[in-house]
Coordinates of C-alpha atoms in Angstrom, one line a residue:
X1466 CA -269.9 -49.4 71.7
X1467 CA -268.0 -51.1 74.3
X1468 CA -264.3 -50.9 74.0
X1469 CA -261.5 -53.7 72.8
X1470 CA -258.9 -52.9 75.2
X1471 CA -258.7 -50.1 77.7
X1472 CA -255.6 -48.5 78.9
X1473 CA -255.7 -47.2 82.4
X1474 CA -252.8 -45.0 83.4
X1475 CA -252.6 -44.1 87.3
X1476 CA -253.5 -48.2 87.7
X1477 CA -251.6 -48.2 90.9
X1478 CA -253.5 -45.0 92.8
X1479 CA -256.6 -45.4 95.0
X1480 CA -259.0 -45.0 92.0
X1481 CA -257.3 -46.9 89.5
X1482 CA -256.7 -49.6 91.4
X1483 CA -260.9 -50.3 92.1
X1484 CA -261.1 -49.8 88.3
X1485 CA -258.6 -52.3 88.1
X1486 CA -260.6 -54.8 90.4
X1487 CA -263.9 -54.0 88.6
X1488 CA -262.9 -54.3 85.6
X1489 CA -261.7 -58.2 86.0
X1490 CA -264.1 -59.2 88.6
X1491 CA -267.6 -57.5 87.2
X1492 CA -267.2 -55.9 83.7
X1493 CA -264.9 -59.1 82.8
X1494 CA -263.3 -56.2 80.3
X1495 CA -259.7 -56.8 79.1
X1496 CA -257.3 -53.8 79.9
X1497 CA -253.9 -52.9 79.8
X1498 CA -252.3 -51.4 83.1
X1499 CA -249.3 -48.3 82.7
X1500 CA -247.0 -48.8 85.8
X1501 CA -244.3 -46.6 86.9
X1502 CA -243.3 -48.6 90.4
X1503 CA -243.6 -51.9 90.1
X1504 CA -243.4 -52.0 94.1
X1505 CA -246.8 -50.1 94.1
X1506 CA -248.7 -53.0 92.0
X1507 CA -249.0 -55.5 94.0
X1508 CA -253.1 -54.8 94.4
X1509 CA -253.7 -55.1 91.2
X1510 CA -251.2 -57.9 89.9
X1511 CA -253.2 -60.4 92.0
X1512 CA -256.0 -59.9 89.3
X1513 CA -253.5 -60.9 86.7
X1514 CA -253.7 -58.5 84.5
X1515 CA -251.8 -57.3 81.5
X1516 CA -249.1 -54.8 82.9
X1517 CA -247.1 -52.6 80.8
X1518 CA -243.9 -50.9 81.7
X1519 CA -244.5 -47.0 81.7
X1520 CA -243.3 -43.1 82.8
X1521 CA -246.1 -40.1 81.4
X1522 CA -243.3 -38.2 80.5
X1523 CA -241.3 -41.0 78.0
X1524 CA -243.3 -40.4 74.8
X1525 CA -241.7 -43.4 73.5
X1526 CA -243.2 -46.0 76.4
X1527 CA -246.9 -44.3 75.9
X1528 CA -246.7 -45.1 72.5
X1529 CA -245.8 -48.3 73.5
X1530 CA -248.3 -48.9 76.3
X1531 CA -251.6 -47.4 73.8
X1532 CA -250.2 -49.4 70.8
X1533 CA -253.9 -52.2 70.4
X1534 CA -256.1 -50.2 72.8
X1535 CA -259.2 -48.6 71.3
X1536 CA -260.0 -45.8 74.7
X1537 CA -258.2 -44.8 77.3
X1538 CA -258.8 -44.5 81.0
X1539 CA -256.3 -41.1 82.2
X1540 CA -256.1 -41.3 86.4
X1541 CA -252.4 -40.5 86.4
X1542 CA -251.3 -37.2 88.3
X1543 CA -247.6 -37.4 89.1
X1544 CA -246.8 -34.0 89.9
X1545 CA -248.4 -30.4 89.7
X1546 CA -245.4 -29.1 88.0
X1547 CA -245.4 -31.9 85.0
X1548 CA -249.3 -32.7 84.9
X1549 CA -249.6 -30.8 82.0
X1550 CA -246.9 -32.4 80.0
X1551 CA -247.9 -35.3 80.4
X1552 CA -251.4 -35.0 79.3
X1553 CA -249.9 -33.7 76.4
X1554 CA -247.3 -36.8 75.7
X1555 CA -250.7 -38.9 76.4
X1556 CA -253.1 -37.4 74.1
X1557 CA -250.2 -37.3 71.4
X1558 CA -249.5 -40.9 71.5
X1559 CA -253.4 -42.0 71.5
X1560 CA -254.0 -39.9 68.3
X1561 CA -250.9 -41.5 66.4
X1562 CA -252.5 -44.6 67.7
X1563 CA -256.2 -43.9 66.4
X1564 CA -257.7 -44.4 70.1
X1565 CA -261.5 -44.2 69.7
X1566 CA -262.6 -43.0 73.1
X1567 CA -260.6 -41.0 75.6
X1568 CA -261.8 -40.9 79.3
X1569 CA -260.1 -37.7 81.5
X1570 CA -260.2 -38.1 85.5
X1571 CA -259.6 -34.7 86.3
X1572 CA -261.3 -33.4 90.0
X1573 CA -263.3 -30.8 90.9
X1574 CA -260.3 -29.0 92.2
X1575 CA -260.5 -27.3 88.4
X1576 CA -262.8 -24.4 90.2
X1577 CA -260.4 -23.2 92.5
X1578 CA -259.0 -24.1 95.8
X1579 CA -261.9 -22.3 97.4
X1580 CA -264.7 -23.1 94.9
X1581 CA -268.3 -20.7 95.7
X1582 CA -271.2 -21.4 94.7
X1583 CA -271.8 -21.1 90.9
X1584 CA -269.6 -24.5 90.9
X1585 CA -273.4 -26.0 91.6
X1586 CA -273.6 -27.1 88.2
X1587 CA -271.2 -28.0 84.8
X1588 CA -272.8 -24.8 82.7
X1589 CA -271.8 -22.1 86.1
X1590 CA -268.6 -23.0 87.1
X1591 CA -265.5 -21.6 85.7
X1592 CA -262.0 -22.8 85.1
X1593 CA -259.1 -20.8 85.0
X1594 CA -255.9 -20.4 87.1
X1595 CA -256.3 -19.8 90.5
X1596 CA -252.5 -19.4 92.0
X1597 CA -252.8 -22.8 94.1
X1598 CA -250.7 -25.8 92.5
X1599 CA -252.9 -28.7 92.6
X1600 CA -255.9 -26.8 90.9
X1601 CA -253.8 -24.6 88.5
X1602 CA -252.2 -28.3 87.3
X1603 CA -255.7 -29.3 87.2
X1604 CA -256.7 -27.0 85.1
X1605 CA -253.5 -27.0 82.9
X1606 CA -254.4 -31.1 82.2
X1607 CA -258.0 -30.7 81.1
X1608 CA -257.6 -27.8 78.9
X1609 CA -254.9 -30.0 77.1
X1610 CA -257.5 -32.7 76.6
X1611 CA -260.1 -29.9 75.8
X1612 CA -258.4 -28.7 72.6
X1613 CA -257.7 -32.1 71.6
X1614 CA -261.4 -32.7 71.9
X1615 CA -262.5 -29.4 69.8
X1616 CA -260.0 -29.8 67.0
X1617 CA -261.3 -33.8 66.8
X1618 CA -258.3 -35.3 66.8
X1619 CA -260.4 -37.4 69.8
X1620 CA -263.5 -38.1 71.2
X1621 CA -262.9 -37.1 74.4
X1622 CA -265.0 -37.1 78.2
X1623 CA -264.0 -35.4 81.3
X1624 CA -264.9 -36.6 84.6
X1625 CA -264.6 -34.4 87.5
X1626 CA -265.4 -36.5 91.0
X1627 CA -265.8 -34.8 94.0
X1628 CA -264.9 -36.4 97.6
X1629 CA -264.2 -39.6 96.5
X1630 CA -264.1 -42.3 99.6
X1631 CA -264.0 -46.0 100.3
X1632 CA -261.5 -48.2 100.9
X1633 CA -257.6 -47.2 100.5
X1634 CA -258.9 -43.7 100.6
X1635 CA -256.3 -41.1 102.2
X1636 CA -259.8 -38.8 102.8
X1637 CA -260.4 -41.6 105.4
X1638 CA -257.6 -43.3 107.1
X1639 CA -256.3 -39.8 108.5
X1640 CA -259.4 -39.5 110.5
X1641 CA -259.1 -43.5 111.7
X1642 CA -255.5 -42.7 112.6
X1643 CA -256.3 -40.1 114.8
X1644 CA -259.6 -41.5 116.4
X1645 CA -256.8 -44.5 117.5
X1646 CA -255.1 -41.7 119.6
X1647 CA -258.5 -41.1 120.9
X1648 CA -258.7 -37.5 119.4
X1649 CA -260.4 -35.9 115.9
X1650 CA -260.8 -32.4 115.2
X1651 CA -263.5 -30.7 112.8
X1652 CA -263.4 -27.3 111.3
X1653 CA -266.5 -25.0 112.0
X1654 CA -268.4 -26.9 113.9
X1655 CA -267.8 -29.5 110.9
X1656 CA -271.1 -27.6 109.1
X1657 CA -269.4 -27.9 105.9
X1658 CA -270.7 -30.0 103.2
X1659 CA -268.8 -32.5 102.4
X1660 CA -269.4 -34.2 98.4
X1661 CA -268.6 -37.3 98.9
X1662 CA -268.7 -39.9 96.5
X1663 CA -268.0 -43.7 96.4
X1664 CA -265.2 -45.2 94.9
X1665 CA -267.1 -48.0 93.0
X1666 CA -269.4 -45.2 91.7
X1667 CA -266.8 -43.1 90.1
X1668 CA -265.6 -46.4 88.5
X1669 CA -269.1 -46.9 87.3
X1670 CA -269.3 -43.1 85.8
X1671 CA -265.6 -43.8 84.1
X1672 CA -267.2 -47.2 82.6
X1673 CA -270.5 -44.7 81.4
X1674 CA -267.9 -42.2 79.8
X1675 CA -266.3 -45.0 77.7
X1676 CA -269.9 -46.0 76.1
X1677 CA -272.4 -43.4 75.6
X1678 CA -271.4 -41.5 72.7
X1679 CA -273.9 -38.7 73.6
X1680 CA -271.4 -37.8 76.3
X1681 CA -268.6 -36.9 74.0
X1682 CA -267.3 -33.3 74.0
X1683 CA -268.5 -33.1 77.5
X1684 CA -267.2 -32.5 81.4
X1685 CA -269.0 -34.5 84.4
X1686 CA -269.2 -33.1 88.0
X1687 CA -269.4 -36.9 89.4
X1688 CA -270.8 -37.1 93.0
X1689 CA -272.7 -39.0 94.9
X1690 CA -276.2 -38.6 96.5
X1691 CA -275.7 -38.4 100.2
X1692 CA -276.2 -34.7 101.3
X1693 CA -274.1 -35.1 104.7
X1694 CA -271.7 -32.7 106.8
X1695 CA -268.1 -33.4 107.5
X1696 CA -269.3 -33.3 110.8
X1697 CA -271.5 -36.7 109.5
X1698 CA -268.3 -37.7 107.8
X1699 CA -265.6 -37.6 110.2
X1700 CA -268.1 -38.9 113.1
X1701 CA -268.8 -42.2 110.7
X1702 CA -265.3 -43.0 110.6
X1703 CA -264.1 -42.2 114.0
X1704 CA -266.8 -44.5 115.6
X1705 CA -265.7 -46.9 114.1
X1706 CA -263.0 -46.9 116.2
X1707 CA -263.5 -48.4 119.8
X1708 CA -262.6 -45.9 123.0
X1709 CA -263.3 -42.5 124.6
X1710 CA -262.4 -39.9 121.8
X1711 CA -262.1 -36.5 122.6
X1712 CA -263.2 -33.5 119.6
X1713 CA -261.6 -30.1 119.1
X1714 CA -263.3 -28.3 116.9
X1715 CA -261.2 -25.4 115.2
X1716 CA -262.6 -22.2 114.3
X1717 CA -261.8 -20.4 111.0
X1718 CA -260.4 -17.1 113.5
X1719 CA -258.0 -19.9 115.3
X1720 CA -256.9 -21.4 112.0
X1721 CA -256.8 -17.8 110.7
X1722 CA -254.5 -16.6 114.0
X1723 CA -252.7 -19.8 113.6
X1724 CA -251.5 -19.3 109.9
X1725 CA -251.0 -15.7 110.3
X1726 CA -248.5 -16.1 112.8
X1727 CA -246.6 -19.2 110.8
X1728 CA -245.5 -16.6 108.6
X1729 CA -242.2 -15.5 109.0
X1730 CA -240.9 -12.4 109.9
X1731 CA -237.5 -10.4 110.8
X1732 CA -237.8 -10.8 114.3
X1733 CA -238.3 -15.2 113.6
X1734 CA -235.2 -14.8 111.7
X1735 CA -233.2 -12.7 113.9
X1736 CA -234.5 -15.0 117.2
X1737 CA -233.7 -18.7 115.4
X1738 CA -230.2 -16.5 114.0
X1739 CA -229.2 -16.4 117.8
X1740 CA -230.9 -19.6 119.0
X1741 CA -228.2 -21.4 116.7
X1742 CA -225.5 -19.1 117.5
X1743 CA -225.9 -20.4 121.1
X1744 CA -226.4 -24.0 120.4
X1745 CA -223.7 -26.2 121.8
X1746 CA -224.2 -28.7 118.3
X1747 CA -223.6 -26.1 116.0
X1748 CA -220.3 -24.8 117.7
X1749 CA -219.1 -28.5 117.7
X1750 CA -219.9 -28.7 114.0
X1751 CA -218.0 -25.4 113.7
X1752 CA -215.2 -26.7 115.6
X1753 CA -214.4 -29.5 113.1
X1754 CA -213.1 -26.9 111.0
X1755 CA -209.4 -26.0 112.6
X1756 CA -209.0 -22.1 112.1
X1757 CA -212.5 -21.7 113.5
X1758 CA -212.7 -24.1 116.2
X1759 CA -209.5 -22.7 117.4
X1760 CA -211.7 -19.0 117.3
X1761 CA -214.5 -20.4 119.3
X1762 CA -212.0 -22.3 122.0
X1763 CA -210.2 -19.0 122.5
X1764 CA -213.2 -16.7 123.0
X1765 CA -215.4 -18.8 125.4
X1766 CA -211.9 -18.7 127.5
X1767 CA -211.7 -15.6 127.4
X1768 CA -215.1 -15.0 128.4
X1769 CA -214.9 -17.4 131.2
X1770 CA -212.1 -15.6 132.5
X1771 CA -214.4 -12.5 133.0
X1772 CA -217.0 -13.7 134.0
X1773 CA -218.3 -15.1 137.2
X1774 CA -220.0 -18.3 138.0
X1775 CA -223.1 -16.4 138.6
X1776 CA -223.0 -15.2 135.7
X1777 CA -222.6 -18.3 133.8
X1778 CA -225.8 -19.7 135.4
X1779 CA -228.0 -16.7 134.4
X1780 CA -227.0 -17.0 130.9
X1781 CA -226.9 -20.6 130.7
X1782 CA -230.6 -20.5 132.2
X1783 CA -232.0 -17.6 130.2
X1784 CA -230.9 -19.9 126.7
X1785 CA -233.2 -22.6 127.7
X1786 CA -235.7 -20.3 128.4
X1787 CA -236.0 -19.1 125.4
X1788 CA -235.5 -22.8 124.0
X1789 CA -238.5 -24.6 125.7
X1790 CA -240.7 -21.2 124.8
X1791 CA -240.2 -21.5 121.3
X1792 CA -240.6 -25.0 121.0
X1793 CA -243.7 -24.7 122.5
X1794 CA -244.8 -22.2 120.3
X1795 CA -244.2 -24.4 117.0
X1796 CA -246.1 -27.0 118.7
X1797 CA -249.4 -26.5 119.6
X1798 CA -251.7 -29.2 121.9
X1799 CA -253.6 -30.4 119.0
X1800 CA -252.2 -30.6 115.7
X1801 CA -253.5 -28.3 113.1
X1802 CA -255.5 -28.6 110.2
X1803 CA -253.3 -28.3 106.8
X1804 CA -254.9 -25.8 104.1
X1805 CA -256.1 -28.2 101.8
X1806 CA -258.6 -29.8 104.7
X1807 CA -259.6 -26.3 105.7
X1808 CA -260.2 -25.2 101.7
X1809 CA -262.2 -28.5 101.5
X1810 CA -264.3 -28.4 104.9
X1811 CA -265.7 -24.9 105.2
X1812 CA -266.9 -25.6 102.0
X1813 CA -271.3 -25.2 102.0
X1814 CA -272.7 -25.5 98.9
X1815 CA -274.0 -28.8 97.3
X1816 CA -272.3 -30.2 93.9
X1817 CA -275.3 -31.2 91.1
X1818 CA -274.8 -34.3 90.0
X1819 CA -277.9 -34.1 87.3
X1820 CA -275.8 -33.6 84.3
X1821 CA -274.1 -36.8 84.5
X1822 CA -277.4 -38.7 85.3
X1823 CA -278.6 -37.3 82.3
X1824 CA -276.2 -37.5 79.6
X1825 CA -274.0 -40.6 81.0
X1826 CA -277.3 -42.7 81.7
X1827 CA -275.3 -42.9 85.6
X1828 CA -276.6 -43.0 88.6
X1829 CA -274.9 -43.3 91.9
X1830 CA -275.7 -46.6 93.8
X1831 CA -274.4 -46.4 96.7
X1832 CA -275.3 -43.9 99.8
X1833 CA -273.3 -42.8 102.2
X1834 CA -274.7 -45.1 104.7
X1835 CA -273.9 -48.1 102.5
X1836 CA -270.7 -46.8 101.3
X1837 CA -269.2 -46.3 104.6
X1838 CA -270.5 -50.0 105.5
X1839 CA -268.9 -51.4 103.1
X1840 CA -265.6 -48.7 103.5
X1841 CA -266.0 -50.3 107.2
X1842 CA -265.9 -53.7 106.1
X1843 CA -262.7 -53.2 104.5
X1844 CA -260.9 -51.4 107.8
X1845 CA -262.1 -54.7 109.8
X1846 CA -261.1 -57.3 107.3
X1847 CA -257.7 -55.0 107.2
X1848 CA -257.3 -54.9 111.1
X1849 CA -257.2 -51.0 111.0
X1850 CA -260.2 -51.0 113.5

């Protein structure tokens, strides 16, 4: 049975906002959208929708913003820390409220940071907590919804996308941004796989969850059908991009060396302790403060008195030294990948999407050749490329 009214929280972020569009333009589906930032809503308040004033931590406004809606579209993420409580305020308010269908966007980043294999299908791959914030929040957020689900205070479905892409998506415009400055990087040769899934298609699967009854009770790896490579990813994107562009392709023993020797230690400490002790700023900062600056005044006197010119130059000279050295050690030719992208992009195994073509009656229409048309037609229309 098709929903009433839908609430969709997270209306303003990259998914909710398609949803947004969808819903008006196609599915012609009325819907009420939670917003934090007013500032951030300016994508979907063209489509003049019904916009309700909202935080996922102010019980009071959720009970508010769910009062007349029959399901429940959850996209909102604020912050790893408070994810879990505000599930919890969320799935509160909606069973005071008697919501009939409650849809849960979590993300495949419930199986770890570093997911292996067995994540291939729903029935192999585990949740727990895996020391890393964004999956241990996660993780938190679904098992919230979970219990609510088992103890039938609601019917609930969780959807759990994969590399979602398209237009708007920050998995995207990093690569465009740097194919501007005529250089990308890959990890490994770029042989990972990367699950990528459409926008539009994890709208579609959300507007599945909120029918089929069959799917209640149940969690959804959502992604799409396009078996490709990041190497097939990031190469898409970047050509789009007129010019020369040069590749550096990081290995996992530089990324390795490189992150091994980020970490501090005593001798960091003790060099950037004497760096500052010599810098000219911080003894004029220190001078602002009479009984110290008076100190300082006094003792490079005296030391000028005993030393000679010489002297003066060797020092003076060895300080910058030292200066230019470590400043090109924190910066190295080609920037880095973070973590996350390395987690992401050395990852090989395919994601099954079979469960949810079963049970949700889904089926993901759009390749990766005609999602990155159409994720192309947006850049051009936008003047990013």
């Amino acid at each position: 049975m098709k929903p009433t009214k839908i609430l969709i929280t997270g209306a303003t972020g990259f998914i909710g906002s398609r949803l947004c569009e969808l819903l008006s333009l196609e599915h012609r589906l009325p819907y009420r959208a939670l917003v934090r930032d007013f500032s951030r809503a300016a994508r979907i308040a063209r489509l003049d929708p019904e916009l309700v004033a909202g935080d996922m931590l102010d019980a009071g406004s959720l009970a508010r913003a769910v009062e007349g809606c029959d399901a429940v579209v959850n996209l909102a993420h604020g912050d790893d820390q408070s994810a879990e409580k505000q599930t919890k305020l969320l799935v509160d308010a909606c069973v005071r409220a008697r919501v009939r269908r409650f849809v849960h966007v979590s993300s495949m980043a419930v199986h770890g940071p570093s997911p292996k294999p067995p994540v291939l299908t729903e029935s192999t791959a585990s949740i727990q907590r895996w020391g890393e914030g964004y999956s241990d929040a996660k993780s938190a957020a679904e098992a919230v919804v979970t219990a609510a689900g088992k103890r039938g205070a609601l019917a609930t479905v969780i959807l759990r996308p994969t590399i979602v892409y398209g237009p708007y998506s920050f998995f995207v415009t990093p690569i465009v941004q740097d194919a501007r400055a005529g250089k990308i990087s890959m990890i490994d040769g770029g042989r990972g796989v990367c699950n990528a899934v459409y926008v539009d298609d994890v709208c579609e699967s959300i507007m599945a969850a909120l029918d089929r009854d069959d799917a209640v009770g149940e969690a959804f790896l959502i992604n799409g059908d396009g078996r490709i490579t990041w190497r097939d990813f990031i190469t898409t994107f970047a050509g789009m991009v007129e010019g020369a562009k040069t590749i550096h392709d990081h290995s996992l023993d530089e990324i390795a060396a490189y992150w091994q020797a980020k970490r501090p230690r005593v001798r960091d400490s003790v060099t950037a302790a004497m760096r500052l002790a010599a810098s000219p700023a911080f003894h004029a900062q220190l001078g602002t403060i009479p009984p110290v600056g008076k100190l300082i005044r006094g003792t490079k006197e005296l030391v000028a008195r005993r030393i000679s010119s010489e002297q003066k130059m060797t020092i003076k000279s060895r300080l910058q030294s030292r200066s230019a050295t470590a400043h090109a050690d924190e910066a190295p030719a080609v920037r880095m990948p973070s973590e996350g992208r390395v987690v992401r992009e050395a990852y090989r195994s395919w994601v099954s999407n079979d469960l949810a073509k079963a049970r949700l009656g889904w089926v993901p229409a759009h390749s990766f050749e005609l999602g990155a048309q159409r994720t192309g037609e947006w850049m051009r229309f936008a003047r990013i490329v």
